[in-house]
Amino acid sequence: MDSSNVEQRSLRDVVALVKRNRRLLIVFVISAMVTSLALTYVFSQKYQAATIILYRPTDTVETKPNVAIPDKTALGFPVPALPFEAVGETISRIGKSERVLRKVVVELGLDQPEVNDRSGLAWLYTEAKSTTKRWLNNSWQILKYGRVIDENPTTDAIIGLMKYVTIDSRENYTSTIAMVDKYPERAALIVDRVASILVDEVKELSVSAAREQALKLTTRLANKQAEVKTIQDEIESLKAEWDFDVLDNEMSLRLQTLEEMQAKLLQNEIKLNTARATLASLVSQRGEIDTVVPTSSTVQDDPLYGELQALQSQYRVEADSLLTRLGPKHRNVLAVMEKINSVGAKLANLGSVRVASEVTGTNPTYEELRLEEIAAKAEVEGLTAENTSLQDAVRQAKARVITPQVVSRLETLEMRLKTQRDDYVHIAAALEEAKTAELTNAPEVRVLFDATPIHEPLRPIKVYHVALSGILALALGVATVFVLDFGRSLWNAPLSIFSDQAHGTQ
């Protein structure tokens, strides 16, 4: 027997095996297809909605012309140096992040339980389905965690959105946002909200760094301005305390004034010393000469009468001297005048007798020296008063001279003020750059169109699921038949072997 006959017989055996089990296969395939069809009615239909967002980078994104064609652009867009895949992956991750989806869930109320507004069997079916899903979920949690974990509706809704929201960013400036939901209108609404929030987030993230930098620089600028104001106030307070405006001019003027006052004081002290020396000389000369000298002599009859006349003349000379120095109302002058009157009264009571007498008077040289001494004393007193005034003026001028400590303090403050002002200018320039970057870094990101509700379900597709389940059931059934036949062959094989051995023995 050749090999072709063996192959034909083997193929014939396979076909025969399938034919013998055709009823089983038909029942298995039909039951699988019916079950698949029934499941398409059990599971909710899913509808898809989609929209497209456009991302156009600004010049601040590191872009450069195409190296092969330097000046070529496509639809007005430059070719970015940053790969499109990186930009698209970033947009996809942002769009499916909790930061975006939480806003969508809260705004659309996706975390609120659905209201069963059906009636009759539909209401009963919906409730049974919800109860079954909840029971299965609790059972799985018990198997997985050993207990039932309280659900967070918002978190569950966010996780559900992460599963059904897709963001496809291709190698261009567009990203497609799609959503699968059991309600077509809600799917379109979710897509629109995700796209809108994603656009805002991308814009915000693009300028957030520049905005944060601007806020920090604004705070630093305000602090620097306060520091400048503090230093300026301290400088103005120091100038007000020492009463000057420009330090160099004021210092030279006050030093010049002090030098002039000191020169005047020195000249006045020289004059005062000269005047004091002159006064001392006059006092010394006046002490060396007699105060009075004889002026005339007379002969009178009565010596006592002559003595009284001489005494009266002496009193008169003394009175004249005192009048010249002290004035008519001085008590010494009045006392001398009383003596003169008393002597005169005694002379009037005496008789005239011949007695010789001598009359004396004030020394003219002494009187001249006395007058010069009075003038010298007046000059000394005047120069002394002027000297005291000049000394006070010198002390005041010295007090107004700005000390080296004040000069050093002022120079330090002015240096700090210059440094702070330079820092203020640099920070202000950096702030302007940050504000400019905040305005220019924002890319053009916008939604091209609103999502349209599509009422044709994306899944389940009944024909597809029924056909697929039929094919799979047929393949599985045939495989099962072969497995069972193979198992049956193994089960019956030892009996035939023993039978062959018995026949050989006989």
Short mmCIF file of C-alpha atoms in Angstrom, two decimals:
data_model
loop_
_atom_site.label_atom_id
_atom_site.label_comp_id
_atom_site.label_asym_id
_atom_site.label_seq_id
_atom_site.Cartn_x
_atom_site.Cartn_y
_atom_site.Cartn_z
CA MET A 1 0.00 0.00 0.00
CA ASP A 2 1.55 3.35 -1.07
CA SER A 3 1.68 6.58 0.88
CA SER A 4 -1.08 8.27 -1.20
CA ASN A 5 -3.57 5.64 -0.13
CA VAL A 6 -2.54 6.15 3.48
CA GLU A 7 -3.09 9.88 3.15
CA GLN A 8 -6.45 9.40 1.42
CA ARG A 9 -7.53 6.99 4.04
CA SER A 10 -6.43 9.36 6.81
CA LEU A 11 -8.33 12.26 5.25
CA ARG A 12 -11.31 9.97 4.77
CA ASP A 13 -11.10 9.01 8.40
CA VAL A 14 -11.02 12.67 9.49
CA VAL A 15 -14.03 13.54 7.37
CA ALA A 16 -15.81 10.48 8.63
CA LEU A 17 -15.03 11.44 12.20
CA VAL A 18 -16.47 14.93 11.65
CA LYS A 19 -19.55 13.52 9.95
CA ARG A 20 -20.16 11.10 12.77
CA ASN A 21 -20.15 14.00 15.24
CA ARG A 22 -21.87 16.57 13.03
CA ARG A 23 -24.96 16.76 15.22
CA LEU A 24 -22.86 17.52 18.25
CA LEU A 25 -20.95 20.17 16.32
CA ILE A 26 -24.12 21.74 14.95
CA VAL A 27 -25.68 21.95 18.40
CA PHE A 28 -22.48 23.39 19.87
CA VAL A 29 -22.06 26.03 17.15
CA ILE A 30 -25.73 27.05 17.20
CA SER A 31 -25.79 27.31 20.99
CA ALA A 32 -22.64 29.42 20.92
CA MET A 33 -24.09 31.73 18.26
CA VAL A 34 -27.41 32.03 20.10
CA THR A 35 -25.58 32.72 23.35
CA SER A 36 -23.43 35.37 21.64
CA LEU A 37 -26.51 36.96 20.14
CA ALA A 38 -28.20 36.99 23.54
CA LEU A 39 -25.14 38.56 25.13
CA THR A 40 -25.18 41.36 22.58
CA TYR A 41 -28.57 42.28 24.00
CA VAL A 42 -27.41 41.90 27.58
CA PHE A 43 -24.37 44.12 27.28
CA SER A 44 -24.99 47.82 26.78
CA GLN A 45 -24.38 49.30 23.38
CA LYS A 46 -21.40 51.63 23.14
CA TYR A 47 -21.36 54.78 21.06
CA GLN A 48 -18.31 56.73 20.05
CA ALA A 49 -17.81 60.48 19.63
CA ALA A 50 -14.61 62.24 18.65
CA THR A 51 -13.10 65.64 18.03
CA ILE A 52 -9.72 67.03 17.00
CA ILE A 53 -7.56 69.60 18.73
CA LEU A 54 -4.89 71.60 16.93
CA TYR A 55 -1.54 72.33 18.53
CA ARG A 56 0.58 75.02 16.94
CA PRO A 57 3.88 75.68 18.81
CA THR A 58 5.26 79.17 19.23
CA ASP A 59 8.75 80.35 18.42
CA THR A 60 9.81 79.70 22.00
CA VAL A 61 9.52 75.96 21.35
CA GLU A 62 12.83 74.87 19.94
CA THR A 63 11.91 74.71 16.29
CA LYS A 64 14.12 75.01 13.25
CA PRO A 65 13.51 74.82 9.51
CA ASN A 66 13.89 71.56 7.67
CA VAL A 67 17.56 70.98 7.03
CA ALA A 68 16.97 69.47 3.58
CA ILE A 69 14.54 72.25 2.53
CA PRO A 70 15.37 75.21 4.81
CA ASP A 71 12.50 77.55 3.87
CA LYS A 72 9.76 74.99 3.34
CA THR A 73 6.69 74.96 5.54
CA ALA A 74 3.50 72.92 5.47
CA LEU A 75 0.20 74.71 6.02
CA GLY A 76 2.11 77.51 7.66
CA PHE A 77 3.62 75.25 10.35
CA PRO A 78 7.36 74.93 10.98
CA VAL A 79 8.94 71.53 11.40
CA PRO A 80 9.74 71.27 15.12
CA ALA A 81 13.08 70.06 16.40
CA LEU A 82 11.13 68.42 19.24
CA PRO A 83 9.73 65.09 17.97
CA PHE A 84 5.99 65.02 17.35
CA GLU A 85 5.77 61.79 19.34
CA ALA A 86 6.98 63.58 22.48
CA VAL A 87 4.48 66.41 22.04
CA GLY A 88 1.65 64.00 21.30
CA GLU A 89 2.53 61.75 24.24
CA THR A 90 2.56 64.78 26.53
CA ILE A 91 -0.85 65.91 25.31
CA SER A 92 -2.20 62.37 25.68
CA ARG A 93 -0.95 62.03 29.24
CA ILE A 94 -2.33 65.43 30.23
CA GLY A 95 -5.70 64.68 28.65
CA LYS A 96 -6.03 61.35 30.49
CA SER A 97 -4.69 62.67 33.77
CA GLU A 98 -6.80 63.01 36.88
CA ARG A 99 -6.29 66.80 36.75
CA VAL A 100 -8.39 66.97 33.57
CA LEU A 101 -10.79 64.05 34.07
CA ARG A 102 -11.76 65.08 37.60
CA LYS A 103 -12.99 68.43 36.28
CA VAL A 104 -15.00 66.62 33.60
CA VAL A 105 -16.53 64.23 36.13
CA VAL A 106 -17.46 67.01 38.54
CA GLU A 107 -18.80 69.39 35.89
CA LEU A 108 -20.91 66.76 34.10
CA GLY A 109 -21.95 64.92 37.27
CA LEU A 110 -20.62 61.59 36.05
CA ASP A 111 -20.07 60.50 39.64
CA GLN A 112 -23.79 60.69 40.39
CA PRO A 113 -25.83 57.46 40.28
CA GLU A 114 -27.94 57.00 37.17
CA VAL A 115 -31.66 57.30 37.62
CA ASN A 116 -33.62 54.29 36.37
CA ASP A 117 -36.43 56.03 34.51
CA ARG A 118 -37.58 52.88 32.70
CA SER A 119 -40.80 51.03 33.46
CA GLY A 120 -42.02 47.49 33.48
CA LEU A 121 -39.66 44.74 32.48
CA ALA A 122 -37.05 47.24 31.35
CA TRP A 123 -36.91 48.73 34.86
CA LEU A 124 -36.69 45.26 36.39
CA TYR A 125 -33.95 44.25 33.93
CA THR A 126 -31.94 47.38 34.66
CA GLU A 127 -32.19 46.92 38.42
CA ALA A 128 -31.26 43.24 38.20
CA LYS A 129 -28.30 44.10 36.00
CA SER A 130 -27.08 46.79 38.42
CA THR A 131 -27.52 44.49 41.41
CA THR A 132 -25.65 41.68 39.66
CA LYS A 133 -22.76 43.95 38.73
CA ARG A 134 -22.57 45.27 42.28
CA TRP A 135 -22.69 41.73 43.71
CA LEU A 136 -19.96 40.55 41.36
CA ASN A 137 -17.80 43.57 42.23
CA ASN A 138 -18.19 42.94 45.96
CA SER A 139 -17.42 39.27 45.51
CA TRP A 140 -14.26 40.10 43.59
CA GLN A 141 -13.17 42.55 46.29
CA ILE A 142 -13.68 39.90 48.96
CA LEU A 143 -11.63 37.44 46.93
CA LYS A 144 -8.94 40.02 46.24
CA TYR A 145 -8.76 42.04 49.47
CA GLY A 146 -10.67 39.91 51.95
CA ARG A 147 -13.21 42.67 52.53
CA VAL A 148 -15.52 45.01 50.71
CA ILE A 149 -13.95 48.42 50.16
CA ASP A 150 -16.26 51.42 50.15
CA GLU A 151 -16.45 52.89 46.70
CA ASN A 152 -15.68 56.48 45.84
CA PRO A 153 -18.05 57.43 43.01
CA THR A 154 -15.80 60.23 41.78
CA THR A 155 -12.72 58.03 41.69
CA ASP A 156 -14.62 55.23 39.98
CA ALA A 157 -15.94 57.67 37.38
CA ILE A 158 -12.42 58.98 36.74
CA ILE A 159 -11.08 55.44 36.33
CA GLY A 160 -13.93 54.67 33.93
CA LEU A 161 -13.11 57.74 31.85
CA MET A 162 -9.45 56.73 31.73
CA LYS A 163 -10.53 53.41 30.20
CA TYR A 164 -12.86 54.82 27.57
CA VAL A 165 -11.19 58.11 26.64
CA THR A 166 -8.53 57.76 23.95
CA ILE A 167 -6.22 60.49 22.66
CA ASP A 168 -4.45 59.65 19.43
CA SER A 169 -1.62 62.05 18.54
CA ARG A 170 -0.07 61.34 15.21
CA GLU A 171 3.01 62.80 13.59
CA ASN A 172 1.40 66.14 12.92
CA TYR A 173 -0.05 69.07 14.82
CA THR A 174 -3.37 67.40 15.61
CA SER A 175 -4.64 65.05 18.30
CA THR A 176 -7.88 63.09 18.08
CA ILE A 177 -9.90 62.75 21.28
CA ALA A 178 -12.48 59.94 21.29
CA MET A 179 -14.90 58.68 23.92
CA VAL A 180 -16.92 55.50 24.08
CA ASP A 181 -20.11 55.61 26.16
CA LYS A 182 -23.50 53.94 26.22
CA TYR A 183 -25.19 57.28 25.48
CA PRO A 184 -24.18 59.01 22.22
CA GLU A 185 -25.08 62.50 23.46
CA ARG A 186 -23.12 62.02 26.66
CA ALA A 187 -20.16 60.68 24.73
CA ALA A 188 -20.10 63.82 22.59
CA LEU A 189 -20.51 66.05 25.67
CA ILE A 190 -17.65 64.30 27.47
CA VAL A 191 -15.39 64.63 24.43
CA ASP A 192 -16.14 68.36 24.15
CA ARG A 193 -15.43 68.94 27.84
CA VAL A 194 -12.23 66.88 27.78
CA ALA A 195 -11.03 68.77 24.71
CA SER A 196 -11.93 72.17 26.18
CA ILE A 197 -10.28 71.47 29.54
CA LEU A 198 -7.27 69.89 27.83
CA VAL A 199 -6.79 73.01 25.68
CA ASP A 200 -6.93 75.21 28.79
CA GLU A 201 -4.52 72.96 30.66
CA VAL A 202 -2.01 72.86 27.80
CA LYS A 203 -2.10 76.65 27.56
CA GLU A 204 -1.80 76.97 31.31
CA LEU A 205 1.12 74.54 31.52
CA SER A 206 2.86 76.30 28.63
CA VAL A 207 2.87 79.63 30.48
CA SER A 208 2.82 78.40 34.08
CA ALA A 209 6.60 78.44 34.41
CA ALA A 210 6.81 82.00 33.08
CA ARG A 211 3.84 83.02 35.26
CA GLU A 212 5.37 81.54 38.41
CA GLN A 213 8.64 83.23 37.55
CA ALA A 214 6.79 86.52 37.09
CA LEU A 215 5.08 86.12 40.49
CA LYS A 216 8.39 85.38 42.20
CA LEU A 217 10.03 88.33 40.46
CA THR A 218 7.11 90.58 41.41
CA THR A 219 7.58 89.64 45.07
CA ARG A 220 11.34 90.14 44.82
CA LEU A 221 10.81 93.48 43.08
CA ALA A 222 8.47 94.67 45.85
CA ASN A 223 10.96 93.57 48.52
CA LYS A 224 13.80 95.25 46.66
CA GLN A 225 11.76 98.44 46.36
CA ALA A 226 11.12 98.36 50.11
CA GLU A 227 14.85 97.91 50.75
CA VAL A 228 15.65 100.86 48.48
CA LYS A 229 13.04 102.98 50.29
CA THR A 230 14.51 102.01 53.69
CA ILE A 231 18.04 102.97 52.64
CA GLN A 232 16.80 106.25 51.11
CA ASP A 233 14.95 107.11 54.33
CA GLU A 234 18.07 106.35 56.38
CA ILE A 235 20.18 108.58 54.12
CA GLU A 236 17.64 111.42 54.32
CA SER A 237 17.48 111.03 58.11
CA LEU A 238 21.27 111.23 58.31
CA LYS A 239 21.32 114.35 56.11
CA ALA A 240 18.57 115.96 58.18
CA GLU A 241 20.41 115.16 61.41
CA TRP A 242 23.65 116.75 60.18
CA ASP A 243 21.87 119.42 58.09
CA PHE A 244 23.53 118.95 54.70
CA ASP A 245 22.48 118.17 51.17
CA VAL A 246 25.66 117.50 49.21
CA LEU A 247 28.35 116.03 51.44
CA ASP A 248 31.49 117.27 49.64
CA ASN A 249 30.32 120.88 49.26
CA GLU A 250 28.96 121.02 52.79
CA MET A 251 32.14 119.56 54.31
CA SER A 252 34.41 122.07 52.52
CA LEU A 253 32.13 124.98 53.48
CA ARG A 254 31.99 123.99 57.15
CA LEU A 255 35.75 123.39 57.34
CA GLN A 256 36.34 126.81 55.79
CA THR A 257 33.98 128.41 58.32
CA LEU A 258 35.77 126.65 61.18
CA GLU A 259 39.15 127.85 59.92
CA GLU A 260 37.89 131.44 59.68
CA MET A 261 36.45 131.29 63.22
CA GLN A 262 39.70 129.87 64.59
CA ALA A 263 41.73 132.61 62.82
CA LYS A 264 39.49 135.33 64.29
CA LEU A 265 39.75 133.76 67.73
CA LEU A 266 43.56 133.68 67.47
CA GLN A 267 43.69 137.37 66.44
CA ASN A 268 41.32 138.33 69.23
CA GLU A 269 43.38 136.42 71.80
CA ILE A 270 46.49 138.30 70.62
CA LYS A 271 44.68 141.64 71.02
CA LEU A 272 43.35 140.58 74.41
CA ASN A 273 46.79 139.62 75.66
CA THR A 274 48.16 142.97 74.42
CA ALA A 275 45.35 144.88 76.15
CA ARG A 276 45.91 142.96 79.39
CA ALA A 277 49.62 143.75 79.26
CA THR A 278 48.88 147.45 78.70
CA LEU A 279 46.45 147.48 81.63
CA ALA A 280 48.97 145.83 83.92
CA SER A 281 51.61 148.40 82.90
CA LEU A 282 49.26 151.34 83.65
CA VAL A 283 48.34 149.87 87.02
CA SER A 284 52.03 149.49 87.85
CA GLN A 285 52.88 153.07 86.79
CA ARG A 286 49.97 154.55 88.74
CA GLY A 287 51.07 152.77 91.87
CA GLU A 288 54.52 154.35 91.72
CA ILE A 289 53.41 158.07 91.80
CA ASP A 290 51.68 160.20 94.49
CA THR A 291 48.00 160.77 94.38
CA VAL A 292 48.11 164.48 95.49
CA VAL A 293 50.74 167.26 95.28
CA PRO A 294 50.96 170.82 97.03
CA THR A 295 49.22 173.45 95.02
CA SER A 296 49.50 176.71 97.20
CA SER A 297 50.28 178.09 100.75
CA THR A 298 48.49 180.89 102.79
CA VAL A 299 48.95 182.75 106.12
CA GLN A 300 45.96 183.13 108.38
CA ASP A 301 45.47 184.80 111.72
CA ASP A 302 44.22 181.69 113.55
CA PRO A 303 46.06 178.40 113.09
CA LEU A 304 42.91 176.45 113.81
CA TYR A 305 41.12 178.52 111.23
CA GLY A 306 43.88 177.77 108.80
CA GLU A 307 43.74 174.09 109.59
CA LEU A 308 40.02 174.03 109.04
CA GLN A 309 40.43 175.86 105.73
CA ALA A 310 43.11 173.42 104.69
CA LEU A 311 40.92 170.50 105.73
CA GLN A 312 38.04 172.02 103.78
CA SER A 313 40.26 172.47 100.74
CA GLN A 314 41.43 168.89 101.07
CA TYR A 315 37.86 167.67 101.26
CA ARG A 316 36.98 169.73 98.20
CA VAL A 317 39.92 168.29 96.24
CA GLU A 318 38.88 164.81 97.32
CA ALA A 319 35.30 165.62 96.36
CA ASP A 320 36.46 166.84 92.94
CA SER A 321 38.44 163.64 92.50
CA LEU A 322 35.52 161.48 93.58
CA LEU A 323 33.12 163.46 91.39
CA THR A 324 35.33 162.79 88.40
CA ARG A 325 35.39 159.06 89.06
CA LEU A 326 32.12 158.30 90.87
CA GLY A 327 29.61 161.06 90.19
CA PRO A 328 27.74 163.46 92.48
CA LYS A 329 25.33 160.89 93.92
CA HIS A 330 27.85 158.38 95.11
CA ARG A 331 27.88 157.75 98.82
CA ASN A 332 31.59 158.54 99.12
CA VAL A 333 31.03 161.86 97.37
CA LEU A 334 28.08 162.65 99.66
CA ALA A 335 30.16 161.73 102.74
CA VAL A 336 32.95 164.08 101.63
CA MET A 337 30.39 166.82 100.94
CA GLU A 338 29.07 166.42 104.50
CA LYS A 339 32.60 166.83 105.83
CA ILE A 340 33.05 169.97 103.74
CA ASN A 341 29.81 171.40 105.12
CA SER A 342 30.80 170.52 108.69
CA VAL A 343 34.21 172.20 108.30
CA GLY A 344 32.56 175.20 106.72
CA ALA A 345 30.24 175.51 109.69
CA LYS A 346 33.21 175.44 112.05
CA LEU A 347 35.07 178.09 110.00
CA ALA A 348 32.06 180.35 110.19
CA ASN A 349 32.19 180.27 114.00
CA LEU A 350 35.98 181.05 114.18
CA GLY A 351 37.60 184.44 114.10
CA SER A 352 40.22 185.53 111.63
CA VAL A 353 43.76 185.23 112.98
CA ARG A 354 47.20 185.09 111.22
CA VAL A 355 48.24 181.52 110.82
CA ALA A 356 50.43 180.05 107.95
CA SER A 357 48.90 177.03 105.94
CA GLU A 358 49.60 174.92 102.76
CA VAL A 359 47.00 173.64 100.22
CA THR A 360 47.45 170.31 98.17
CA GLY A 361 45.68 168.98 94.99
CA THR A 362 45.37 165.89 92.78
CA ASN A 363 48.44 164.87 90.80
CA PRO A 364 47.67 165.45 87.03
CA THR A 365 49.94 162.58 85.95
CA TYR A 366 48.15 160.24 88.32
CA GLU A 367 44.79 161.34 86.96
CA GLU A 368 45.97 160.83 83.36
CA LEU A 369 47.17 157.34 84.17
CA ARG A 370 43.92 156.58 85.94
CA LEU A 371 41.90 157.59 82.85
CA GLU A 372 44.14 155.49 80.57
CA GLU A 373 43.68 152.56 82.97
CA ILE A 374 39.88 152.92 82.75
CA ALA A 375 40.08 152.87 78.94
CA ALA A 376 42.37 149.82 79.03
CA LYS A 377 39.97 147.96 81.34
CA ALA A 378 37.09 148.72 78.98
CA GLU A 379 39.12 147.41 76.04
CA VAL A 380 40.05 144.23 77.97
CA GLU A 381 36.42 143.63 78.90
CA GLY A 382 35.32 144.11 75.29
CA LEU A 383 38.00 141.79 73.93
CA THR A 384 37.17 139.21 76.62
CA ALA A 385 33.49 139.25 75.63
CA GLU A 386 34.42 138.95 71.95
CA ASN A 387 36.80 136.11 72.79
CA THR A 388 34.03 134.23 74.60
CA SER A 389 31.70 134.73 71.65
CA LEU A 390 34.34 133.49 69.20
CA GLN A 391 35.03 130.43 71.35
CA ASP A 392 31.31 129.56 71.31
CA ALA A 393 31.27 130.04 67.52
CA VAL A 394 34.31 127.74 67.16
CA ARG A 395 32.67 125.06 69.29
CA GLN A 396 29.51 125.28 67.20
CA ALA A 397 31.51 125.11 63.97
CA LYS A 398 33.37 122.07 65.27
CA ALA A 399 30.10 120.44 66.23
CA ARG A 400 28.78 121.02 62.71
CA VAL A 401 31.85 119.49 61.05
CA ILE A 402 30.80 116.04 59.74
CA THR A 403 32.75 113.29 61.46
CA PRO A 404 34.57 110.49 59.59
CA GLN A 405 32.13 107.96 61.08
CA VAL A 406 29.22 109.83 59.49
CA VAL A 407 31.09 110.06 56.18
CA SER A 408 31.82 106.32 56.28
CA ARG A 409 28.21 105.53 57.18
CA LEU A 410 26.93 107.73 54.36
CA GLU A 411 29.30 106.17 51.83
CA THR A 412 28.24 102.68 52.93
CA LEU A 413 24.56 103.59 52.59
CA GLU A 414 25.09 105.16 49.17
CA MET A 415 26.98 102.06 48.00
CA ARG A 416 24.19 99.81 49.29
CA LEU A 417 21.64 102.07 47.63
CA LYS A 418 23.44 101.83 44.29
CA THR A 419 23.66 98.04 44.59
CA GLN A 420 19.98 97.73 45.49
CA ARG A 421 18.98 100.03 42.63
CA ASP A 422 21.04 97.97 40.18
CA ASP A 423 19.38 94.81 41.50
CA TYR A 424 16.00 96.52 41.16
CA VAL A 425 16.72 97.37 37.52
CA HIS A 426 17.84 93.80 36.78
CA ILE A 427 14.81 92.28 38.51
CA ALA A 428 12.50 94.68 36.68
CA ALA A 429 14.07 93.68 33.37
CA ALA A 430 13.73 90.00 34.25
CA LEU A 431 10.10 90.60 35.22
CA GLU A 432 9.40 92.22 31.86
CA GLU A 433 11.03 89.26 30.13
CA ALA A 434 8.91 86.84 32.18
CA LYS A 435 5.74 88.75 31.34
CA THR A 436 6.73 88.79 27.69
CA ALA A 437 7.42 85.05 27.83
CA GLU A 438 4.03 84.51 29.46
CA LEU A 439 2.40 86.25 26.52
CA THR A 440 4.51 84.65 23.78
CA ASN A 441 4.97 81.13 25.15
CA ALA A 442 1.28 80.32 24.97
CA PRO A 443 0.86 77.99 21.99
CA GLU A 444 -2.12 78.05 19.69
CA VAL A 445 -4.22 75.17 20.98
CA ARG A 446 -7.87 74.99 19.96
CA VAL A 447 -10.65 72.57 19.26
CA LEU A 448 -11.33 72.33 15.55
CA PHE A 449 -14.97 71.28 15.88
CA ASP A 450 -17.50 70.07 18.41
CA ALA A 451 -18.07 66.36 18.73
CA THR A 452 -21.16 65.06 16.95
CA PRO A 453 -23.27 62.35 18.60
CA ILE A 454 -23.18 59.21 16.47
CA HIS A 455 -26.24 57.02 17.03
CA GLU A 456 -24.75 54.00 15.32
CA PRO A 457 -23.31 51.81 18.07
CA LEU A 458 -19.63 51.08 17.97
CA ARG A 459 -20.19 47.76 19.70
CA PRO A 460 -21.48 45.16 20.03
CA ILE A 461 -21.86 44.41 16.30
CA LYS A 462 -24.27 41.50 16.26
CA VAL A 463 -23.20 39.96 12.94
CA TYR A 464 -19.56 40.24 13.88
CA HIS A 465 -20.01 38.71 17.31
CA VAL A 466 -22.38 35.95 16.12
CA ALA A 467 -20.12 35.02 13.20
CA LEU A 468 -17.02 35.15 15.31
CA SER A 469 -18.60 33.06 18.06
CA GLY A 470 -19.81 30.53 15.40
CA ILE A 471 -16.32 30.22 13.92
CA LEU A 472 -14.73 29.91 17.29
CA ALA A 473 -17.36 27.37 18.42
CA LEU A 474 -16.83 25.30 15.24
CA ALA A 475 -13.06 25.34 15.72
CA LEU A 476 -13.42 24.49 19.37
CA GLY A 477 -15.94 21.76 18.61
CA VAL A 478 -13.74 20.12 15.99
CA ALA A 479 -10.81 20.31 18.34
CA THR A 480 -12.93 18.78 21.07
CA VAL A 481 -13.99 15.92 18.76
CA PHE A 482 -10.39 15.16 17.87
CA VAL A 483 -9.36 15.32 21.50
CA LEU A 484 -12.16 12.96 22.51
CA ASP A 485 -11.34 10.57 19.65
CA PHE A 486 -7.71 10.64 20.60
CA GLY A 487 -8.58 9.91 24.18
CA ARG A 488 -10.85 7.09 23.16
CA SER A 489 -8.03 5.63 21.02
CA LEU A 490 -5.68 5.70 23.98
CA TRP A 491 -8.31 4.01 26.10
CA ASN A 492 -8.86 1.20 23.61
CA ALA A 493 -5.23 0.78 22.53
CA PRO A 494 -4.08 -1.67 25.29
CA LEU A 495 -6.87 -4.18 24.46
CA SER A 496 -5.78 -4.45 20.84
CA ILE A 497 -2.16 -4.85 21.87
CA PHE A 498 -2.99 -7.74 24.17
CA SER A 499 -5.12 -9.31 21.46
CA ASP A 500 -2.24 -9.14 18.96
CA GLN A 501 0.10 -10.74 21.46
CA ALA A 502 -2.36 -13.61 22.10
CA HIS A 503 -2.75 -14.28 18.38
CA GLY A 504 1.00 -14.35 17.97
CA THR A 505 1.38 -16.91 20.78
CA GLN A 506 -1.12 -19.26 19.23
#
